[in-house]
PDB file of C-alpha atoms in Angstrom:
ATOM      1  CA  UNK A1025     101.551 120.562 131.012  1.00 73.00           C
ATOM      2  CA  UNK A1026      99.821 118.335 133.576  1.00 79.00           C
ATOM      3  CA  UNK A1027      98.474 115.846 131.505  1.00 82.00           C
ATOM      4  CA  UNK A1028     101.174 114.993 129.494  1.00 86.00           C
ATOM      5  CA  UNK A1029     103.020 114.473 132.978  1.00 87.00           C
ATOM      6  CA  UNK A1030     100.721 112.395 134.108  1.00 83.00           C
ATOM      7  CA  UNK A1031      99.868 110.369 131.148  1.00 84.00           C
ATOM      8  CA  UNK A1032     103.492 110.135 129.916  1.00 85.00           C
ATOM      9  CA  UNK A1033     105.927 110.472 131.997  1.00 88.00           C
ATOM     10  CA  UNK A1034     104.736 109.349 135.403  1.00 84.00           C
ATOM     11  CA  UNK A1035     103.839 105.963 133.713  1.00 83.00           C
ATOM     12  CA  UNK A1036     107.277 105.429 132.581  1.00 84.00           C
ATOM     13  CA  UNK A1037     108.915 106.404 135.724  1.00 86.00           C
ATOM     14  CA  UNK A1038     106.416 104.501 137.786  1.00 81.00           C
ATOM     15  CA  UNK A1039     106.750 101.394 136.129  1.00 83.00           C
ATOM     16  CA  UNK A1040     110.479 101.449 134.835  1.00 87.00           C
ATOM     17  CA  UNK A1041     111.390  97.679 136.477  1.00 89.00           C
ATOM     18  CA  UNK A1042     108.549  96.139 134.404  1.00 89.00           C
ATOM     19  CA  UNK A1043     109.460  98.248 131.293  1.00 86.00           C
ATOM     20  CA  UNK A1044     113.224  96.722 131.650  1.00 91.00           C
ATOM     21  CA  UNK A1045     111.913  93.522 132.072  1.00 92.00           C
ATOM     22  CA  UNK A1046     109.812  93.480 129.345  1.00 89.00           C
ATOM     23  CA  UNK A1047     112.269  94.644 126.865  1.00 90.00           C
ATOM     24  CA  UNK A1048     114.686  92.302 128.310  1.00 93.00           C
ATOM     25  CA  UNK A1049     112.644  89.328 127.476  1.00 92.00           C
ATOM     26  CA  UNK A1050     111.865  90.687 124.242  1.00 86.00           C
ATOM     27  CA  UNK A1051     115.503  90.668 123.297  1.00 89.00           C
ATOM     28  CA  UNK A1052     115.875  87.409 124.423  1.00 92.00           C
ATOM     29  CA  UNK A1053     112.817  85.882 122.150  1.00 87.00           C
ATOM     30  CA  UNK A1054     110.373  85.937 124.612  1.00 88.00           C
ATOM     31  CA  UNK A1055     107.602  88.289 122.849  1.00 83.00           C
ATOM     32  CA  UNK A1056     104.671  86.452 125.268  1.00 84.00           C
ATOM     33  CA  UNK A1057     106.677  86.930 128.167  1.00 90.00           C
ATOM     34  CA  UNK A1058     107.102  90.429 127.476  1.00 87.00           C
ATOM     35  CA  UNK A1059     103.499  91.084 126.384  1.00 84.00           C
ATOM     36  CA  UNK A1060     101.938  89.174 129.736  1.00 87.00           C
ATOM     37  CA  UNK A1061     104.306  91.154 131.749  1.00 89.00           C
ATOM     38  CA  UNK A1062     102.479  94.772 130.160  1.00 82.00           C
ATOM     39  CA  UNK A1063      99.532  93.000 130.408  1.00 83.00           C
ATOM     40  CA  UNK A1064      99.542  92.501 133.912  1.00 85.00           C
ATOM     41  CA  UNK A1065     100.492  95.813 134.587  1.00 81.00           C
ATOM     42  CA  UNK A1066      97.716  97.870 132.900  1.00 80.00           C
ATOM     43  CA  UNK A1067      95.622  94.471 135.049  1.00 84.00           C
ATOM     44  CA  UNK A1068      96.601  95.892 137.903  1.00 84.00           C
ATOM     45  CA  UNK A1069      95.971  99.531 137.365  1.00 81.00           C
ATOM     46  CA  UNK A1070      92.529  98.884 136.379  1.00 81.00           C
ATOM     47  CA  UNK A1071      91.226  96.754 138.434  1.00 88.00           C
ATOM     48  CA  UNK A1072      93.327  97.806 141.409  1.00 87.00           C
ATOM     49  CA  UNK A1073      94.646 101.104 141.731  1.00 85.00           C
ATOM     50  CA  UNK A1074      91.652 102.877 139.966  1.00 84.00           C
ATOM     51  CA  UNK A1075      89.216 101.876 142.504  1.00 87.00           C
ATOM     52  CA  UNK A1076      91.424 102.375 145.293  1.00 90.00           C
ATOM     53  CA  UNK A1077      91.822 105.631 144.469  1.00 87.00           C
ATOM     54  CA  UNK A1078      88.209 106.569 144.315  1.00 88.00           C
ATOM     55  CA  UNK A1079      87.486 104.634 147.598  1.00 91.00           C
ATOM     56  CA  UNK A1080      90.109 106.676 149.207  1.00 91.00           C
ATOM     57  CA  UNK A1081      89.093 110.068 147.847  1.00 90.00           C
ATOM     58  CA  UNK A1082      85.610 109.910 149.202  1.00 90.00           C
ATOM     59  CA  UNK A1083      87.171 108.860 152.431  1.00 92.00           C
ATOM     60  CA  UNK A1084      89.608 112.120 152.200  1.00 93.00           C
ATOM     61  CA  UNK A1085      86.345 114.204 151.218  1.00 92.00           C
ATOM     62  CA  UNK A1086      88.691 114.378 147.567  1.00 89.00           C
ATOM     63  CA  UNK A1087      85.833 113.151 145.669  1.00 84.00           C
ATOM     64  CA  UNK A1088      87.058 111.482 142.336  1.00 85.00           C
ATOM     65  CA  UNK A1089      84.579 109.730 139.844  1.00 84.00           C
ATOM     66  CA  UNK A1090      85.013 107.689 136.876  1.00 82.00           C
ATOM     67  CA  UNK A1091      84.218 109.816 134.408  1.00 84.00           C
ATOM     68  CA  UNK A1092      87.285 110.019 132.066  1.00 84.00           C
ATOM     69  CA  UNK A1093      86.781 112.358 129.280  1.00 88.00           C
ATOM     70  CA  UNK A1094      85.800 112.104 126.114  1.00 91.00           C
ATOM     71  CA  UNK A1095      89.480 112.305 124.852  1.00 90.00           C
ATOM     72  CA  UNK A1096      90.664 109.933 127.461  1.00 89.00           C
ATOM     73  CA  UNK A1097      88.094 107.573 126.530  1.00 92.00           C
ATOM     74  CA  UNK A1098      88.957 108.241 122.540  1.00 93.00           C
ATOM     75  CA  UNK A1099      92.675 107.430 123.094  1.00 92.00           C
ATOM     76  CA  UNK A1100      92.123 103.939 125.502  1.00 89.00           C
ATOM     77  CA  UNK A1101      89.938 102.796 122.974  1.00 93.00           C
ATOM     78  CA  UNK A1102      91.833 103.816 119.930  1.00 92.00           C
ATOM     79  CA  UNK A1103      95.479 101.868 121.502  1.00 89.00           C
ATOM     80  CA  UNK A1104      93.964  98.797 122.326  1.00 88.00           C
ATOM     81  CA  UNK A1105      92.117  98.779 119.104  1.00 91.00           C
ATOM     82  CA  UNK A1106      95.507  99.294 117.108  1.00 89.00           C
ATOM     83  CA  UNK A1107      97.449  97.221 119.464  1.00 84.00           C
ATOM     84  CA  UNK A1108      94.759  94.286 119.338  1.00 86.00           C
ATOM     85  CA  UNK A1109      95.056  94.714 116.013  1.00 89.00           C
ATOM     86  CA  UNK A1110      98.578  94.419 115.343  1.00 83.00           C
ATOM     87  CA  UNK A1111      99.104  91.065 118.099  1.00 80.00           C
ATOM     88  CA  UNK A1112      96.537  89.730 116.436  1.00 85.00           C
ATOM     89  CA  UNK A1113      98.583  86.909 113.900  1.00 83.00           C
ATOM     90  CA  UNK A1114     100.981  86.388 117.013  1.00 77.00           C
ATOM     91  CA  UNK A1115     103.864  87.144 114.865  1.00 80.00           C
ATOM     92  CA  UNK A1116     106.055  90.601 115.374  1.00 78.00           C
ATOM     93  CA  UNK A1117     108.322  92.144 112.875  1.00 85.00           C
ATOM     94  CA  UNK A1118     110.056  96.036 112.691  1.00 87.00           C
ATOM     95  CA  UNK A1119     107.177  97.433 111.333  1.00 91.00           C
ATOM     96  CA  UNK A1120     104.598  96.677 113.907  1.00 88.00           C
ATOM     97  CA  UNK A1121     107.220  97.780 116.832  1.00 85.00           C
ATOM     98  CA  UNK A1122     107.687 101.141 114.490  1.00 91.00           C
ATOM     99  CA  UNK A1123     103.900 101.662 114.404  1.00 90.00           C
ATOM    100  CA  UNK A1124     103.363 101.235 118.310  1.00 88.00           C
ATOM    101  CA  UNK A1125     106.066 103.945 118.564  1.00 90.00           C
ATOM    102  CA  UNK A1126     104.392 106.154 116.365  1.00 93.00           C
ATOM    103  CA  UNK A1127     100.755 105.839 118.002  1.00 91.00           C
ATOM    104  CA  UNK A1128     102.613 106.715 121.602  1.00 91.00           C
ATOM    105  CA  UNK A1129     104.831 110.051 119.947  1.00 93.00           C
ATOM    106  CA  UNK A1130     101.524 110.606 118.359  1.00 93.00           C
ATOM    107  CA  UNK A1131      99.180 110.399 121.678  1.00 92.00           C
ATOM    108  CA  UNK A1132     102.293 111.996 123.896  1.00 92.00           C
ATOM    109  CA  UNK A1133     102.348 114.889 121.407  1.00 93.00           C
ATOM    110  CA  UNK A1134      98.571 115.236 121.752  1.00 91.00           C
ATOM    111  CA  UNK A1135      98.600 115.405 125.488  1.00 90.00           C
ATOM    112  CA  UNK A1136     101.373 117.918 125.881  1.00 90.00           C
ATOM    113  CA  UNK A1137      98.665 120.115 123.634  1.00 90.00           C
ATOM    114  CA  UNK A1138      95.613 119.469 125.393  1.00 85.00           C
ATOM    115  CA  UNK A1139      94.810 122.569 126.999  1.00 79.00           C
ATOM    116  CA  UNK A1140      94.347 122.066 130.844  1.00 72.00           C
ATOM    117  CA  UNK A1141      90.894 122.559 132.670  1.00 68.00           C
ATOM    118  CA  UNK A1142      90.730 125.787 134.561  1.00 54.00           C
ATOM    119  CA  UNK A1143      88.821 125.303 138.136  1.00 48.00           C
TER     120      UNK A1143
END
């Protein structure tokens, strides 16, 4: 399916360097290291690549909006609610890591199920 490609795995393909770094620092004690460097990145999608990509579509006559969805919407709001959530104390243990991993098999198994939009 589409969206699962483009929600899943193009993210983790795109960004493998930072994902490798991140990790790398987190093995090495560095958890706010690790969590500035994802930090950054989702930063920079937002506020950079997002609106680049809009400007460019209406000058390719591609017109793209910013109207995600109502399940695209659901699931943003839902991750950083769990993640803020679980960074909150500043302390990390197995469990938390365990639960992160769950939310993203559980929102990667709801995107390969999503039925795509027929136009």
């Amino acid at each position: 399916p589409e969206s699962f490609i483009a929600v899943i795995l193009l993210p983790i393909a795109g960004n493998a360097c930072e994902h490798a770094s991140a990790v790398r620092f987190a093995m090495n004690d560095r958890p706010g290291l690790a969590i500035g460097i994802s930090v950054g990145s989702s930063t920079q999608v937002a506020l950079l690549v997002v609106p680049f990509s809009v400007i460019m579509g209406s000058f390719l006559n591609r017109p793209l909006d910013l109207d995600f969805g109502a399940l695209n919407t659901a699931v943003v709001t839902f991750s950083v609610m769990v993640v803020t959530t679980l960074l909150f104390d500043g302390r990390s243990n197995w469990m938390k890591g365990y639960l992160i991993m769950v939310l993203y098999g559980f929102i990667a198994m709801l995107y390969w199920y999503v039925p795509t939009s027929q136009s």
